[in-house]
C-alpha cells in the first residue's frame, strides 16, 4: 500500500533577530504557510498528482508578498527583478526550468510548461519569455514584483555589497542574500541581512509519485544575469521516485557547487542511507564546509519528510492528507 500523500514547503531560511520578533508577523507567516499547505493538501486528497501539488503550492507562494518569489521578489543591482524557477517530476525524471525572467507572472508555471511541452529542460531570459508568451502564460509589468519594503532593503544592500564583492563567494552570497522585510524593522523575525528567500515544495501523491518545485527572486543586489541554484536541476530542485524529492533555499552559489538537491538523492541511492541521514549530511556537514548556509525540504517514497537547515530559522511546513498542517519558523 502506498504511503499517505504529503506536501512540504519552505519560504526561505536565515538568522533570527530576537529583538525583531513580532507575534503579528509570525502569525502572518504561519497563516500563509497553513493556507498554502491546505490548498496543496486538498489537491492531494482528491487524488491530484505530486507534480500538480508542488506547482500549485509554489504558485501560491509566488503570489504571496511575504516571500521572495514572484510578487515580492528582491531587486538586482540594476534595480530590476530577475526570477528563476524549476520543477521536476520524480515519476518520469522530466524537468523544466526558467531563469532570469522579468515579466512572467508565475515563473513556476513557465517551468511547468517547459517540462510538459518542450524537448528542452531550461530556457533563460528573452528566450524563456518568448516560450512563456507562446504558451499563453500571464505577463505582468515589472512593477508587479515591486514591494516598497524590498526596495528599501535593496537600497541598504547596495552600499554594503559593493565593499564585499571582492571577498569570497560565500561572503558575497551571504551578504547578497539580504532580504526584505515587508514592514522593515517590525515585520520579520529573521535578520534581513542574514536571511535567504526562495520558495519551494516537495510532495508524495497517492500513486506513490514524487515531485519538487523551487522559485526565487534570487539574492538582493545580485548582478544582472546571475543565475542561482533554484532553476538548476540537481542544485535547487530534484525529484526521483527511486529516492526522494528535494527543494532548497540558501546561498545559491554553494548549493550549485555541492549539487545539493541531487546529493541527497545520490547518497540515498549509492550509500543506501535514509532520507534523514542523507539530507543531514548535505545540510549540516557538506554545505557548511564551503560556507553554504540555508536548508531544504525533502520527502521520500515512504512519506518520510525532513526539513533541515543550518541557519537559525527557516519558514517551513508540511501537511499529510487527513492530518492538520504543521508550520514552523525557528529551530
Ligand atoms: N538560493 C537562492 C538563490 O541563490 C536564494 C535563496 O534561497 O534565498 O538564488
CSV table of C-alpha atoms and ligand atoms in Angstrom, one decimal:
chain,number,residue,atom,x,y,z
A,1,UNK,CA,0.0,0.0,0.0
A,2,UNK,CA,1.2,3.5,-0.8
A,3,UNK,CA,2.2,5.9,2.0
A,4,UNK,CA,-0.2,8.7,2.9
A,5,UNK,CA,0.2,11.7,0.5
A,6,UNK,CA,2.1,14.6,1.9
A,7,UNK,CA,3.3,18.1,0.9
A,8,UNK,CA,6.1,20.0,2.4
A,9,UNK,CA,7.0,23.7,1.7
A,10,UNK,CA,9.6,26.3,2.6
A,11,UNK,CA,9.8,30.0,2.2
A,12,UNK,CA,13.4,30.9,3.0
A,13,UNK,CA,16.0,30.5,5.8
A,14,UNK,CA,18.2,32.8,7.8
A,15,UNK,CA,19.2,34.2,11.2
A,16,UNK,CA,16.7,35.2,13.8
A,17,UNK,CA,16.9,38.6,15.3
A,18,UNK,CA,15.3,38.0,18.6
A,19,UNK,CA,14.8,41.7,19.2
A,20,UNK,CA,12.9,41.9,15.9
A,21,UNK,CA,10.5,39.2,16.9
A,22,UNK,CA,6.9,40.2,16.4
A,23,UNK,CA,4.0,38.0,17.1
A,24,UNK,CA,1.8,39.6,14.4
A,25,UNK,CA,4.4,39.0,11.8
A,26,UNK,CA,4.9,35.4,12.9
A,27,UNK,CA,1.2,34.8,12.8
A,28,UNK,CA,1.1,36.2,9.2
A,29,UNK,CA,3.8,33.8,8.1
A,30,UNK,CA,2.1,30.8,9.9
A,31,UNK,CA,-1.2,31.7,8.3
A,32,UNK,CA,0.2,32.0,4.8
A,33,UNK,CA,2.1,28.7,5.2
A,34,UNK,CA,-1.0,27.0,6.6
A,35,UNK,CA,-3.2,28.3,3.8
A,36,UNK,CA,-0.9,27.1,1.1
A,37,UNK,CA,-0.3,23.7,2.7
A,38,UNK,CA,-4.1,23.4,3.0
A,39,UNK,CA,-4.6,24.1,-0.7
A,40,UNK,CA,-2.0,21.5,-1.8
A,41,UNK,CA,-3.3,19.0,0.8
A,42,UNK,CA,-6.8,19.2,-0.7
A,43,UNK,CA,-5.4,18.7,-4.1
A,44,UNK,CA,-3.5,15.5,-3.0
A,45,UNK,CA,-6.6,14.3,-1.0
A,46,UNK,CA,-8.6,14.4,-4.3
A,47,UNK,CA,-6.1,12.1,-6.0
A,48,UNK,CA,-4.1,15.0,-7.5
A,49,UNK,CA,-0.5,14.4,-8.6
A,50,UNK,CA,2.5,15.4,-6.7
A,51,UNK,CA,3.5,17.5,-9.7
A,52,UNK,CA,0.3,19.4,-9.6
A,53,UNK,CA,0.6,19.8,-5.8
A,54,UNK,CA,4.1,21.3,-5.9
A,55,UNK,CA,3.3,23.5,-8.8
A,56,UNK,CA,0.2,24.9,-7.1
A,57,UNK,CA,2.0,25.4,-3.7
A,58,UNK,CA,4.8,27.3,-5.4
A,59,UNK,CA,2.4,29.4,-7.5
A,60,UNK,CA,0.6,30.4,-4.3
A,61,UNK,CA,4.0,31.2,-2.6
A,62,UNK,CA,5.0,33.3,-5.6
A,63,UNK,CA,1.7,35.3,-5.3
A,64,UNK,CA,2.3,36.0,-1.6
A,65,UNK,CA,4.3,39.1,-1.0
A,66,UNK,CA,5.8,37.7,2.2
A,67,UNK,CA,8.1,35.5,0.2
A,68,UNK,CA,10.9,36.3,-2.2
A,69,UNK,CA,9.5,34.9,-5.4
A,70,UNK,CA,7.0,36.3,-7.9
A,71,UNK,CA,5.2,39.3,-6.3
A,72,UNK,CA,7.6,40.5,-3.6
A,73,UNK,CA,10.8,39.3,-5.3
A,74,UNK,CA,14.1,41.0,-4.4
A,75,UNK,CA,16.0,43.6,-6.6
A,76,UNK,CA,19.1,43.1,-8.7
A,77,UNK,CA,21.9,45.5,-8.6
A,78,UNK,CA,20.4,47.2,-11.6
A,79,UNK,CA,17.2,47.8,-9.7
A,80,UNK,CA,15.3,45.2,-11.7
A,81,UNK,CA,13.8,41.8,-10.9
A,82,UNK,CA,15.0,38.6,-12.4
A,83,UNK,CA,13.2,35.4,-11.5
A,84,UNK,CA,14.2,31.8,-11.5
A,85,UNK,CA,12.1,28.7,-11.2
A,86,UNK,CA,12.2,24.9,-11.7
A,87,UNK,CA,10.0,21.8,-11.4
A,88,UNK,CA,10.8,18.1,-11.6
A,89,UNK,CA,8.6,15.0,-11.9
A,90,UNK,CA,10.0,12.1,-9.9
A,91,UNK,CA,7.9,9.5,-11.9
A,92,UNK,CA,9.4,10.4,-15.3
A,93,UNK,CA,12.5,12.4,-14.4
A,94,UNK,CA,11.2,15.1,-16.6
A,95,UNK,CA,12.1,18.6,-15.6
A,96,UNK,CA,11.5,22.2,-16.7
A,97,UNK,CA,13.1,25.5,-15.6
A,98,UNK,CA,13.4,29.1,-16.5
A,99,UNK,CA,15.9,31.7,-15.4
A,100,UNK,CA,16.2,35.5,-15.5
A,101,UNK,CA,12.6,36.1,-16.5
A,102,UNK,CA,11.4,39.6,-15.9
A,103,UNK,CA,7.7,39.7,-16.9
A,104,UNK,CA,6.2,36.3,-16.4
A,105,UNK,CA,3.8,36.5,-13.5
A,106,UNK,CA,4.4,33.0,-12.2
A,107,UNK,CA,7.8,31.6,-13.2
A,108,UNK,CA,6.9,28.2,-11.8
A,109,UNK,CA,4.1,27.9,-14.4
A,110,UNK,CA,6.6,28.6,-17.2
A,111,UNK,CA,8.9,25.9,-15.8
A,112,UNK,CA,6.0,23.5,-15.7
A,113,UNK,CA,5.2,24.2,-19.3
A,114,UNK,CA,8.8,23.6,-20.3
A,115,UNK,CA,8.5,20.2,-18.5
A,116,UNK,CA,5.3,19.4,-20.3
A,117,UNK,CA,5.7,20.6,-23.9
A,118,UNK,CA,9.3,21.3,-24.6
A,119,UNK,CA,12.1,18.9,-25.7
A,120,UNK,CA,14.4,21.1,-23.7
A,121,UNK,CA,14.9,21.4,-19.9
A,122,UNK,CA,15.8,25.1,-19.4
A,123,UNK,CA,15.1,28.4,-21.1
A,124,UNK,CA,16.7,31.7,-20.0
A,125,UNK,CA,15.9,35.5,-20.2
A,126,UNK,CA,14.4,36.6,-23.5
A,127,UNK,CA,14.1,33.0,-24.8
A,128,UNK,CA,12.3,31.9,-21.7
A,129,UNK,CA,9.9,34.8,-22.0
A,130,UNK,CA,9.2,34.1,-25.7
A,131,UNK,CA,8.5,30.5,-24.7
A,132,UNK,CA,6.1,31.6,-21.9
A,133,UNK,CA,4.4,34.0,-24.3
A,134,UNK,CA,3.9,31.3,-26.9
A,135,UNK,CA,2.4,29.1,-24.2
A,136,UNK,CA,-0.1,31.9,-23.4
A,137,UNK,CA,1.1,32.4,-19.8
A,138,UNK,CA,0.2,35.6,-18.0
A,139,UNK,CA,2.6,38.5,-18.3
A,140,UNK,CA,2.9,41.5,-15.9
A,141,UNK,CA,4.7,44.8,-15.9
A,142,UNK,CA,8.0,44.6,-13.9
A,143,UNK,CA,6.3,46.9,-11.3
A,144,UNK,CA,4.1,43.9,-10.4
A,145,UNK,CA,7.0,42.3,-8.5
A,146,UNK,CA,7.8,45.6,-6.6
A,147,UNK,CA,7.2,45.9,-2.9
A,148,UNK,CA,8.2,49.1,-1.1
A,149,UNK,CA,9.9,47.1,1.7
A,150,UNK,CA,12.1,45.1,-0.7
A,151,UNK,CA,13.0,48.3,-2.5
A,152,UNK,CA,14.2,49.8,0.8
A,153,UNK,CA,16.2,46.6,1.6
A,154,UNK,CA,17.9,46.9,-1.8
A,155,UNK,CA,18.8,50.5,-1.1
A,156,UNK,CA,20.5,49.3,2.1
A,157,UNK,CA,22.2,46.3,0.4
A,158,UNK,CA,23.7,48.4,-2.4
A,159,UNK,CA,26.3,50.1,-0.2
A,160,UNK,CA,27.5,47.1,1.7
A,161,UNK,CA,27.6,44.7,-1.2
A,162,UNK,CA,30.0,46.9,-3.2
A,163,UNK,CA,32.5,46.6,-0.4
A,164,UNK,CA,32.1,42.9,-0.1
A,165,UNK,CA,32.2,41.9,-3.7
A,166,UNK,CA,36.0,41.3,-3.7
A,167,UNK,CA,35.6,38.8,-0.8
A,168,UNK,CA,35.0,35.1,-1.5
A,169,UNK,CA,31.8,33.7,-2.9
A,170,UNK,CA,30.5,32.8,0.5
A,171,UNK,CA,30.7,36.3,1.7
A,172,UNK,CA,29.2,37.6,-1.5
A,173,UNK,CA,26.3,35.3,-1.4
A,174,UNK,CA,25.7,35.7,2.2
A,175,UNK,CA,25.7,39.5,2.1
A,176,UNK,CA,23.8,39.5,-1.1
A,177,UNK,CA,21.1,37.3,0.4
A,178,UNK,CA,20.0,40.3,2.4
A,179,UNK,CA,16.3,40.1,2.2
A,180,UNK,CA,13.5,42.5,2.5
A,181,UNK,CA,11.1,42.8,5.4
A,182,UNK,CA,7.7,43.6,4.3
A,183,UNK,CA,7.4,46.2,7.0
A,184,UNK,CA,11.0,46.8,7.7
A,185,UNK,CA,12.0,46.6,11.3
A,186,UNK,CA,8.9,45.1,12.7
A,187,UNK,CA,7.5,42.5,10.4
A,188,UNK,CA,10.1,39.8,10.0
A,189,UNK,CA,11.7,37.8,12.8
A,190,UNK,CA,14.6,36.9,10.5
A,191,UNK,CA,17.6,39.1,10.4
A,192,UNK,CA,17.2,40.8,7.0
A,193,UNK,CA,21.0,40.7,6.5
A,194,UNK,CA,21.2,37.0,7.0
A,195,UNK,CA,18.0,35.7,5.5
A,196,UNK,CA,17.6,33.8,2.3
A,197,UNK,CA,14.4,33.8,0.4
A,198,UNK,CA,13.2,31.3,-2.1
A,199,UNK,CA,10.1,29.2,-2.0
A,200,UNK,CA,9.8,25.5,-2.7
A,201,UNK,CA,7.7,22.5,-2.4
A,202,UNK,CA,8.0,18.7,-2.4
A,203,UNK,CA,5.2,16.2,-2.5
A,204,UNK,CA,4.3,12.5,-2.5
A,205,UNK,CA,1.0,11.6,-4.1
A,206,UNK,CA,-1.5,8.8,-3.6
A,207,UNK,CA,0.1,7.0,-6.6
A,208,UNK,CA,3.5,6.9,-4.9
A,209,UNK,CA,5.0,9.5,-7.1
A,210,UNK,CA,7.3,12.3,-6.0
A,211,UNK,CA,7.8,15.9,-7.3
A,212,UNK,CA,9.7,19.1,-6.4
A,213,UNK,CA,9.5,22.7,-7.4
A,214,UNK,CA,11.5,25.8,-6.5
A,215,UNK,CA,11.1,29.5,-7.3
A,216,UNK,CA,13.0,32.7,-6.3
A,217,UNK,CA,13.9,36.3,-7.0
A,218,UNK,CA,17.4,35.3,-6.1
A,219,UNK,CA,19.6,37.3,-3.8
A,220,UNK,CA,19.2,41.1,-3.2
A,221,UNK,CA,21.5,43.2,-5.2
A,222,UNK,CA,22.7,40.3,-7.3
A,223,UNK,CA,24.5,41.2,-10.5
A,224,UNK,CA,22.1,41.2,-13.5
A,225,UNK,CA,22.3,37.9,-15.3
A,226,UNK,CA,23.3,36.0,-12.2
A,227,UNK,CA,21.6,32.6,-12.0
A,228,UNK,CA,21.3,30.9,-8.6
A,229,UNK,CA,20.6,27.3,-7.7
A,230,UNK,CA,16.8,27.5,-7.8
A,231,UNK,CA,16.4,26.8,-11.6
A,232,UNK,CA,19.2,24.3,-11.8
A,233,UNK,CA,18.1,20.8,-11.7
A,234,UNK,CA,20.2,18.9,-9.2
A,235,UNK,CA,21.2,22.0,-7.3
A,236,UNK,CA,18.0,23.7,-6.1
A,237,UNK,CA,15.5,21.1,-7.2
A,238,UNK,CA,15.5,17.4,-7.8
A,239,UNK,CA,12.9,14.5,-7.8
A,240,UNK,CA,13.1,10.8,-8.4
A,241,UNK,CA,10.6,8.2,-7.3
A,242,UNK,CA,13.6,5.9,-6.7
A,243,UNK,CA,14.9,8.1,-3.9
A,244,UNK,CA,13.4,11.5,-2.9
A,245,UNK,CA,12.2,14.9,-3.9
A,246,UNK,CA,14.2,18.0,-2.7
A,247,UNK,CA,13.8,21.8,-2.8
A,248,UNK,CA,16.5,24.0,-1.4
A,249,UNK,CA,17.0,27.6,-0.1
A,250,UNK,CA,20.2,29.4,0.8
A,251,UNK,CA,23.4,30.7,-0.6
A,252,UNK,CA,22.8,29.5,-4.1
A,253,UNK,CA,26.4,29.5,-5.2
A,254,UNK,CA,27.3,26.9,-2.7
A,255,UNK,CA,24.2,24.8,-3.4
A,256,UNK,CA,25.3,24.8,-7.0
A,257,UNK,CA,28.8,23.7,-6.3
A,258,UNK,CA,27.6,21.0,-4.0
A,259,UNK,CA,24.8,19.9,-6.3
A,260,UNK,CA,22.9,19.9,-3.0
A,261,UNK,CA,19.5,18.6,-4.0
A,262,UNK,CA,20.9,15.8,-6.1
A,263,UNK,CA,23.5,14.9,-3.5
A,264,UNK,CA,20.7,14.0,-1.1
A,265,UNK,CA,19.2,11.6,-3.7
A,266,UNK,CA,22.7,10.3,-4.7
A,267,UNK,CA,23.6,9.5,-1.1
A,268,UNK,CA,20.4,7.5,-0.7
A,269,UNK,CA,21.0,5.6,-3.9
A,270,UNK,CA,24.7,5.0,-3.6
A,271,UNK,CA,25.2,4.8,0.1
A,272,UNK,CA,21.9,3.3,0.9
A,273,UNK,CA,21.2,5.7,3.7
A,274,UNK,CA,17.9,7.1,4.8
A,275,UNK,CA,16.5,10.5,3.7
A,276,UNK,CA,17.1,11.8,7.1
A,277,UNK,CA,20.8,10.8,7.1
A,278,UNK,CA,21.5,12.0,3.5
A,279,UNK,CA,19.9,15.4,4.0
A,280,UNK,CA,21.5,15.9,7.3
A,281,UNK,CA,24.9,15.2,5.8
A,282,UNK,CA,24.3,17.7,3.0
A,283,UNK,CA,22.9,20.5,5.1
A,284,UNK,CA,24.9,20.0,8.3
A,285,UNK,CA,28.2,18.7,7.0
A,286,UNK,CA,28.9,19.2,3.4
A,287,UNK,CA,27.4,22.7,2.8
A,288,UNK,CA,29.0,24.3,5.9
A,289,UNK,CA,32.4,23.1,4.7
A,290,UNK,CA,32.1,25.5,1.9
A,291,UNK,CA,30.2,28.1,4.0
A,292,UNK,CA,26.9,27.1,2.4
A,293,UNK,CA,24.1,28.4,4.5
A,294,UNK,CA,20.4,27.5,4.2
A,295,UNK,CA,18.2,24.4,4.2
A,296,UNK,CA,15.9,22.2,2.3
A,297,UNK,CA,12.7,20.3,2.4
A,298,UNK,CA,12.5,16.7,1.1
A,299,UNK,CA,10.2,13.7,1.0
A,300,UNK,CA,10.8,10.1,0.1
A,301,UNK,CA,8.6,7.5,-1.4
A,302,UNK,CA,7.6,6.2,2.0
A,303,UNK,CA,6.3,9.6,3.0
A,304,UNK,CA,9.2,10.5,5.3
A,305,UNK,CA,9.5,14.3,5.4
A,306,UNK,CA,12.7,16.2,6.5
A,307,UNK,CA,13.1,20.0,6.8
A,308,UNK,CA,16.8,20.5,7.9
A,309,UNK,CA,18.5,23.9,7.9
A,310,UNK,CA,21.8,25.2,9.2
A,311,UNK,CA,20.6,28.7,9.9
A,312,UNK,CA,18.6,29.8,12.9
A,313,UNK,CA,15.3,29.7,11.2
A,314,UNK,CA,13.5,28.6,8.1
A,315,UNK,CA,9.9,29.3,7.1
A,316,UNK,CA,8.6,25.8,6.6
A,317,UNK,CA,5.7,23.4,7.0
A,318,UNK,CA,4.2,20.1,5.9
A,319,UNK,CA,0.8,18.5,5.7
A,320,UNK,CA,-0.2,14.9,5.4
A,321,UNK,CA,-3.6,14.1,3.9
A,322,UNK,CA,-6.0,13.7,6.8
A,323,UNK,CA,-3.8,15.5,9.3
A,324,UNK,CA,-3.6,19.1,10.4
A,325,UNK,CA,-0.7,21.1,8.7
A,326,UNK,CA,2.4,21.7,10.8
A,327,UNK,CA,4.2,25.0,10.3
A,328,UNK,CA,7.4,26.4,11.9
A,329,UNK,CA,9.9,29.3,11.7
A,330,UNK,CA,12.6,28.8,14.3
A,331,UNK,CA,14.7,25.9,15.2
B,1,LIG,N1,19.0,30.1,-3.3
B,1,LIG,C1,18.5,31.3,-3.8
B,1,LIG,C2,19.5,31.9,-4.8
B,1,LIG,O1,20.7,31.7,-4.6
B,1,LIG,C3,18.3,32.3,-2.8
B,1,LIG,C4,17.6,31.9,-1.5
B,1,LIG,O2,17.3,30.7,-1.3
B,1,LIG,O3,17.3,32.8,-0.8
B,1,LIG,O4,19.1,32.5,-5.7
